[in-house]
């Protein structure tokens, strides 16, 4: 149980284009999902908390107009990197919290998406 | 301030020995604690959770929690080269999202 699927696993795009990343909880409902970014040899950086049916909560310094988050159902959250630039190249990872099942703030991670912007 | 602190390492342990990873946290009221393993280039994987003081064992892994000292550790017995990874300690502060430590890089030497 507690499987989180993230797609695509890697993407290469041209500068200025937009990229959408999907995060799905396969065997549980996730009221809350999280989006992280990780640069090589650095720690996880939380970008935003995605709440089903409401606006995402962004961490300080994260541009909400650049990183659009939609959490339209209890099993799907999407992150769209708009007008991507080379400095957006990174490893993006989602996680889901199966809260409501006595999970005590556990997060299960997707496999991550490696984005390369040319 | 909400902090989770880990020694960044690298920690080198001979194969077959016990690897000991430590984590301290700043919030006295935290009730749940997690250890994640992250292989290079991969996403974190939950390997242990602990909620009560004392030890919790799962196979070769033992988590130890001391709430009075605000300290949680992970022991890996009979270390294998496949245990080489970065280990992340994570603690939710209050009822909020997890705060992750920066991780300890563990290398098991054959």
mmCIF file of C-alpha atoms in Angstrom:
data_model
loop_
_atom_site.group_PDB
_atom_site.id
_atom_site.type_symbol
_atom_site.label_atom_id
_atom_site.label_comp_id
_atom_site.label_asym_id
_atom_site.label_seq_id
_atom_site.Cartn_x
_atom_site.Cartn_y
_atom_site.Cartn_z
ATOM 1 C CA UNK A 1 0.000 0.000 0.000
ATOM 2 C CA UNK A 2 0.797 3.730 0.071
ATOM 3 C CA UNK A 3 2.013 4.003 -3.503
ATOM 4 C CA UNK A 4 2.545 7.409 -5.076
ATOM 5 C CA UNK A 5 2.981 7.575 -8.811
ATOM 6 C CA UNK A 6 4.733 10.528 -10.439
ATOM 7 C CA UNK A 7 4.881 11.175 -14.143
ATOM 8 C CA UNK A 8 6.914 11.841 -16.184
ATOM 9 C CA UNK A 9 10.111 10.521 -14.646
ATOM 10 C CA UNK A 10 12.209 12.807 -16.772
ATOM 11 C CA UNK A 11 11.582 15.596 -19.236
ATOM 12 C CA UNK A 12 13.700 17.754 -21.473
ATOM 13 C CA UNK A 13 12.201 20.962 -22.766
ATOM 14 C CA UNK A 14 13.170 24.160 -24.483
ATOM 15 C CA UNK A 15 13.490 27.394 -22.577
ATOM 16 C CA UNK A 16 10.194 29.263 -22.433
ATOM 17 C CA UNK A 17 7.940 26.234 -22.624
ATOM 18 C CA UNK A 18 5.746 24.890 -19.842
ATOM 19 C CA UNK A 19 5.978 21.465 -18.279
ATOM 20 C CA UNK A 20 3.299 19.646 -16.316
ATOM 21 C CA UNK A 21 4.144 17.001 -13.704
ATOM 22 C CA UNK A 22 1.485 14.689 -12.285
ATOM 23 C CA UNK A 23 1.403 13.111 -8.861
ATOM 24 C CA UNK A 24 -1.137 10.409 -8.060
ATOM 25 C CA UNK A 25 -1.859 8.452 -4.910
ATOM 26 C CA UNK A 26 -2.749 4.990 -6.208
ATOM 27 C CA UNK A 27 -4.177 3.191 -3.210
ATOM 28 C CA UNK A 28 -5.206 5.915 -0.806
ATOM 29 C CA UNK A 29 -6.789 9.325 -0.800
ATOM 30 C CA UNK A 30 -4.540 12.270 -0.140
ATOM 31 C CA UNK A 31 -6.087 15.459 1.105
ATOM 32 C CA UNK A 32 -2.629 16.947 1.211
ATOM 33 C CA UNK A 33 0.237 16.550 -1.205
ATOM 34 C CA UNK A 34 3.617 18.238 -1.198
ATOM 35 C CA UNK A 35 5.992 19.374 -3.902
ATOM 36 C CA UNK A 36 9.732 19.441 -3.337
ATOM 37 C CA UNK A 37 12.706 20.432 -5.417
ATOM 38 C CA UNK A 38 16.182 19.038 -4.970
ATOM 39 C CA UNK A 39 19.373 20.257 -6.604
ATOM 40 C CA UNK A 40 22.371 17.903 -6.894
ATOM 41 C CA UNK A 41 23.989 17.068 -3.575
ATOM 42 C CA UNK A 42 21.569 19.328 -1.717
ATOM 43 C CA UNK A 43 18.729 18.566 0.646
ATOM 44 C CA UNK A 44 15.020 18.512 -0.133
ATOM 45 C CA UNK A 45 13.449 21.925 -0.437
ATOM 46 C CA UNK A 46 9.708 22.151 0.113
ATOM 47 C CA UNK A 47 8.116 24.300 -2.565
ATOM 48 C CA UNK A 48 4.448 24.127 -1.683
ATOM 49 C CA UNK A 49 1.699 22.258 0.094
ATOM 50 C CA UNK A 50 -1.155 21.224 -2.155
ATOM 51 C CA UNK A 51 -4.600 20.925 -0.590
ATOM 52 C CA UNK A 52 -7.486 19.243 -2.370
ATOM 53 C CA UNK A 53 -10.116 21.726 -3.421
ATOM 54 C CA UNK A 54 -8.252 24.816 -2.291
ATOM 55 C CA UNK A 55 -5.274 26.942 -3.206
ATOM 56 C CA UNK A 56 -1.802 25.665 -2.592
ATOM 57 C CA UNK A 57 0.346 27.135 0.142
ATOM 58 C CA UNK A 58 3.714 28.199 -1.181
ATOM 59 C CA UNK A 59 6.922 28.436 0.789
ATOM 60 C CA UNK A 60 8.708 31.731 1.047
ATOM 61 C CA UNK A 61 10.637 32.578 -2.098
ATOM 62 C CA UNK A 62 8.693 30.224 -4.387
ATOM 63 C CA UNK A 63 6.930 32.033 -7.219
ATOM 64 C CA UNK A 64 3.314 30.916 -7.274
ATOM 65 C CA UNK A 65 2.776 32.254 -10.783
ATOM 66 C CA UNK A 66 5.689 30.239 -12.083
ATOM 67 C CA UNK A 67 4.939 26.992 -10.292
ATOM 68 C CA UNK A 68 1.226 26.384 -10.718
ATOM 69 C CA UNK A 69 -0.280 23.712 -8.510
ATOM 70 C CA UNK A 70 -3.677 22.129 -8.969
ATOM 71 C CA UNK A 71 -5.125 19.539 -6.609
ATOM 72 C CA UNK A 72 -8.449 18.790 -8.239
ATOM 73 C CA UNK A 73 -9.146 15.422 -6.662
ATOM 74 C CA UNK A 74 -8.164 13.388 -3.633
ATOM 75 C CA UNK A 75 -5.734 11.351 -5.731
ATOM 76 C CA UNK A 76 -4.179 13.821 -8.122
ATOM 77 C CA UNK A 77 -2.046 16.925 -7.824
ATOM 78 C CA UNK A 78 -0.231 18.586 -10.704
ATOM 79 C CA UNK A 79 2.697 20.976 -10.801
ATOM 80 C CA UNK A 80 3.141 23.100 -13.911
ATOM 81 C CA UNK A 81 6.446 24.863 -14.397
ATOM 82 C CA UNK A 82 5.533 27.793 -16.613
ATOM 83 C CA UNK A 83 7.979 29.458 -18.990
ATOM 84 C CA UNK A 84 10.754 27.192 -17.836
ATOM 85 C CA UNK A 85 14.336 28.416 -17.902
ATOM 86 C CA UNK A 86 17.624 26.570 -17.451
ATOM 87 C CA UNK A 87 17.785 27.568 -13.784
ATOM 88 C CA UNK A 88 14.548 25.606 -13.245
ATOM 89 C CA UNK A 89 16.368 22.401 -14.134
ATOM 90 C CA UNK A 90 16.150 20.232 -11.061
ATOM 91 C CA UNK A 91 14.712 17.072 -9.525
ATOM 92 C CA UNK A 92 11.071 17.645 -8.598
ATOM 93 C CA UNK A 93 9.508 15.221 -6.131
ATOM 94 C CA UNK A 94 5.954 14.972 -4.886
ATOM 95 C CA UNK A 95 4.713 13.297 -1.748
ATOM 96 C CA UNK A 96 1.324 12.479 -0.323
ATOM 97 C CA UNK A 97 0.016 12.325 3.210
ATOM 98 C CA UNK A 98 -2.682 9.691 3.784
ATOM 99 C CA UNK A 99 -3.989 11.651 6.746
ATOM 100 C CA UNK A 100 -7.266 10.481 8.181
ATOM 101 C CA UNK A 101 -6.031 6.915 8.371
ATOM 102 C CA UNK A 102 -4.069 7.342 11.588
ATOM 103 C CA UNK A 103 -0.981 7.970 9.523
ATOM 104 C CA UNK A 104 0.475 10.611 11.853
ATOM 105 C CA UNK A 105 1.969 12.969 9.275
ATOM 106 C CA UNK A 106 3.670 10.293 7.211
ATOM 107 C CA UNK A 107 4.612 11.286 3.677
ATOM 108 C CA UNK A 108 5.060 8.814 0.855
ATOM 109 C CA UNK A 109 7.114 9.998 -2.079
ATOM 110 C CA UNK A 110 6.742 9.649 -5.800
ATOM 111 C CA UNK A 111 9.745 8.585 -7.834
ATOM 112 C CA UNK A 112 10.540 12.141 -8.858
ATOM 113 C CA UNK A 113 10.785 14.014 -12.146
ATOM 114 C CA UNK A 114 14.104 15.137 -13.499
ATOM 115 C CA UNK A 115 13.606 18.332 -15.492
ATOM 116 C CA UNK A 116 16.231 19.608 -17.871
ATOM 117 C CA UNK A 117 15.576 22.945 -19.564
ATOM 118 C CA UNK A 118 17.733 23.661 -22.592
ATOM 119 C CA UNK B 1 12.632 27.843 15.348
ATOM 120 C CA UNK B 2 11.834 24.432 13.948
ATOM 121 C CA UNK B 3 15.002 22.474 13.381
ATOM 122 C CA UNK B 4 15.996 18.931 12.649
ATOM 123 C CA UNK B 5 19.731 18.407 12.814
ATOM 124 C CA UNK B 6 21.834 15.590 11.473
ATOM 125 C CA UNK B 7 25.535 15.108 10.953
ATOM 126 C CA UNK B 8 25.996 15.412 7.198
ATOM 127 C CA UNK B 9 28.771 12.833 7.138
ATOM 128 C CA UNK B 10 30.001 11.107 5.166
ATOM 129 C CA UNK B 11 29.842 8.234 7.601
ATOM 130 C CA UNK B 12 31.887 5.245 6.541
ATOM 131 C CA UNK B 13 31.153 1.851 8.086
ATOM 132 C CA UNK B 14 32.705 -1.516 7.265
ATOM 133 C CA UNK B 15 30.423 -4.127 5.802
ATOM 134 C CA UNK B 16 28.855 -6.241 8.520
ATOM 135 C CA UNK B 17 29.262 -3.592 11.223
ATOM 136 C CA UNK B 18 26.564 -1.483 12.867
ATOM 137 C CA UNK B 19 25.856 1.927 11.367
ATOM 138 C CA UNK B 20 24.533 4.499 13.821
ATOM 139 C CA UNK B 21 22.766 7.596 12.554
ATOM 140 C CA UNK B 22 21.680 10.381 14.866
ATOM 141 C CA UNK B 23 19.123 13.170 14.747
ATOM 142 C CA UNK B 24 18.088 15.899 17.157
ATOM 143 C CA UNK B 25 15.001 18.063 16.890
ATOM 144 C CA UNK B 26 13.967 21.319 18.468
ATOM 145 C CA UNK B 27 10.254 20.868 19.233
ATOM 146 C CA UNK B 28 9.449 19.153 22.528
ATOM 147 C CA UNK B 29 5.851 18.409 21.546
ATOM 148 C CA UNK B 30 6.614 16.382 18.418
ATOM 149 C CA UNK B 31 4.939 12.983 18.572
ATOM 150 C CA UNK B 32 6.037 11.163 15.443
ATOM 151 C CA UNK B 33 9.425 10.616 13.873
ATOM 152 C CA UNK B 34 10.519 9.158 10.580
ATOM 153 C CA UNK B 35 13.617 7.902 8.856
ATOM 154 C CA UNK B 36 13.828 8.004 5.066
ATOM 155 C CA UNK B 37 16.496 6.504 2.848
ATOM 156 C CA UNK B 38 17.453 8.279 -0.362
ATOM 157 C CA UNK B 39 19.697 6.657 -2.934
ATOM 158 C CA UNK B 40 21.612 8.976 -5.214
ATOM 159 C CA UNK B 41 19.348 10.256 -7.969
ATOM 160 C CA UNK B 42 16.244 8.704 -6.428
ATOM 161 C CA UNK B 43 13.423 9.967 -4.242
ATOM 162 C CA UNK B 44 13.202 9.326 -0.475
ATOM 163 C CA UNK B 45 11.788 6.042 0.745
ATOM 164 C CA UNK B 46 10.231 5.636 4.189
ATOM 165 C CA UNK B 47 12.061 2.954 6.154
ATOM 166 C CA UNK B 48 11.092 3.534 9.779
ATOM 167 C CA UNK B 49 8.560 5.391 11.871
ATOM 168 C CA UNK B 50 8.556 5.670 15.650
ATOM 169 C CA UNK B 51 6.083 7.283 18.000
ATOM 170 C CA UNK B 52 6.971 6.110 21.515
ATOM 171 C CA UNK B 53 10.078 6.333 23.625
ATOM 172 C CA UNK B 54 12.347 3.335 23.376
ATOM 173 C CA UNK B 55 13.365 1.068 20.543
ATOM 174 C CA UNK B 56 11.498 -0.139 17.502
ATOM 175 C CA UNK B 57 12.997 -2.917 15.437
ATOM 176 C CA UNK B 58 12.255 -3.849 11.835
ATOM 177 C CA UNK B 59 14.610 -6.385 10.344
ATOM 178 C CA UNK B 60 18.130 -4.982 10.402
ATOM 179 C CA UNK B 61 16.869 -1.516 11.316
ATOM 180 C CA UNK B 62 16.262 -0.225 14.845
ATOM 181 C CA UNK B 63 14.924 3.220 15.584
ATOM 182 C CA UNK B 64 15.538 4.653 19.035
ATOM 183 C CA UNK B 65 13.589 7.570 20.445
ATOM 184 C CA UNK B 66 14.266 9.664 23.528
ATOM 185 C CA UNK B 67 11.743 12.463 23.738
ATOM 186 C CA UNK B 68 13.238 13.933 26.906
ATOM 187 C CA UNK B 69 16.541 14.431 25.105
ATOM 188 C CA UNK B 70 14.815 15.271 21.790
ATOM 189 C CA UNK B 71 16.887 12.656 20.083
ATOM 190 C CA UNK B 72 16.089 9.933 17.589
ATOM 191 C CA UNK B 73 18.554 7.498 16.083
ATOM 192 C CA UNK B 74 18.655 4.761 13.480
ATOM 193 C CA UNK B 75 20.831 1.690 13.828
ATOM 194 C CA UNK B 76 21.546 -0.551 10.875
ATOM 195 C CA UNK B 77 22.892 -3.947 11.846
ATOM 196 C CA UNK B 78 24.977 -6.148 9.575
ATOM 197 C CA UNK B 79 25.507 -3.231 7.205
ATOM 198 C CA UNK B 80 25.489 -4.083 3.517
ATOM 199 C CA UNK B 81 26.870 -2.126 0.552
ATOM 200 C CA UNK B 82 23.249 -1.666 -0.548
ATOM 201 C CA UNK B 83 22.700 0.400 2.602
ATOM 202 C CA UNK B 84 24.958 3.106 1.176
ATOM 203 C CA UNK B 85 22.631 6.088 0.803
ATOM 204 C CA UNK B 86 21.644 9.353 2.419
ATOM 205 C CA UNK B 87 19.407 8.935 5.453
ATOM 206 C CA UNK B 88 16.928 11.687 6.229
ATOM 207 C CA UNK B 89 15.378 12.272 9.616
ATOM 208 C CA UNK B 90 11.926 13.890 9.498
ATOM 209 C CA UNK B 91 9.780 15.357 12.257
ATOM 210 C CA UNK B 92 6.410 17.108 12.071
ATOM 211 C CA UNK B 93 6.335 20.168 14.288
ATOM 212 C CA UNK B 94 2.989 20.534 15.991
ATOM 213 C CA UNK B 95 0.428 19.178 13.576
ATOM 214 C CA UNK B 96 2.181 20.518 10.523
ATOM 215 C CA UNK B 97 4.098 19.189 7.598
ATOM 216 C CA UNK B 98 7.326 17.271 8.047
ATOM 217 C CA UNK B 99 10.570 19.107 8.589
ATOM 218 C CA UNK B 100 13.498 17.187 7.138
ATOM 219 C CA UNK B 101 17.068 17.175 8.296
ATOM 220 C CA UNK B 102 19.771 17.725 5.709
ATOM 221 C CA UNK B 103 20.591 14.014 5.791
ATOM 222 C CA UNK B 104 23.579 11.848 6.664
ATOM 223 C CA UNK B 105 25.464 10.269 3.811
ATOM 224 C CA UNK B 106 26.351 6.684 4.716
ATOM 225 C CA UNK B 107 28.923 4.616 2.866
ATOM 226 C CA UNK B 108 29.333 0.918 3.602
ATOM 227 C CA UNK B 109 32.832 -0.234 2.787
ATOM 228 C CA UNK B 110 33.078 -3.814 1.446
#
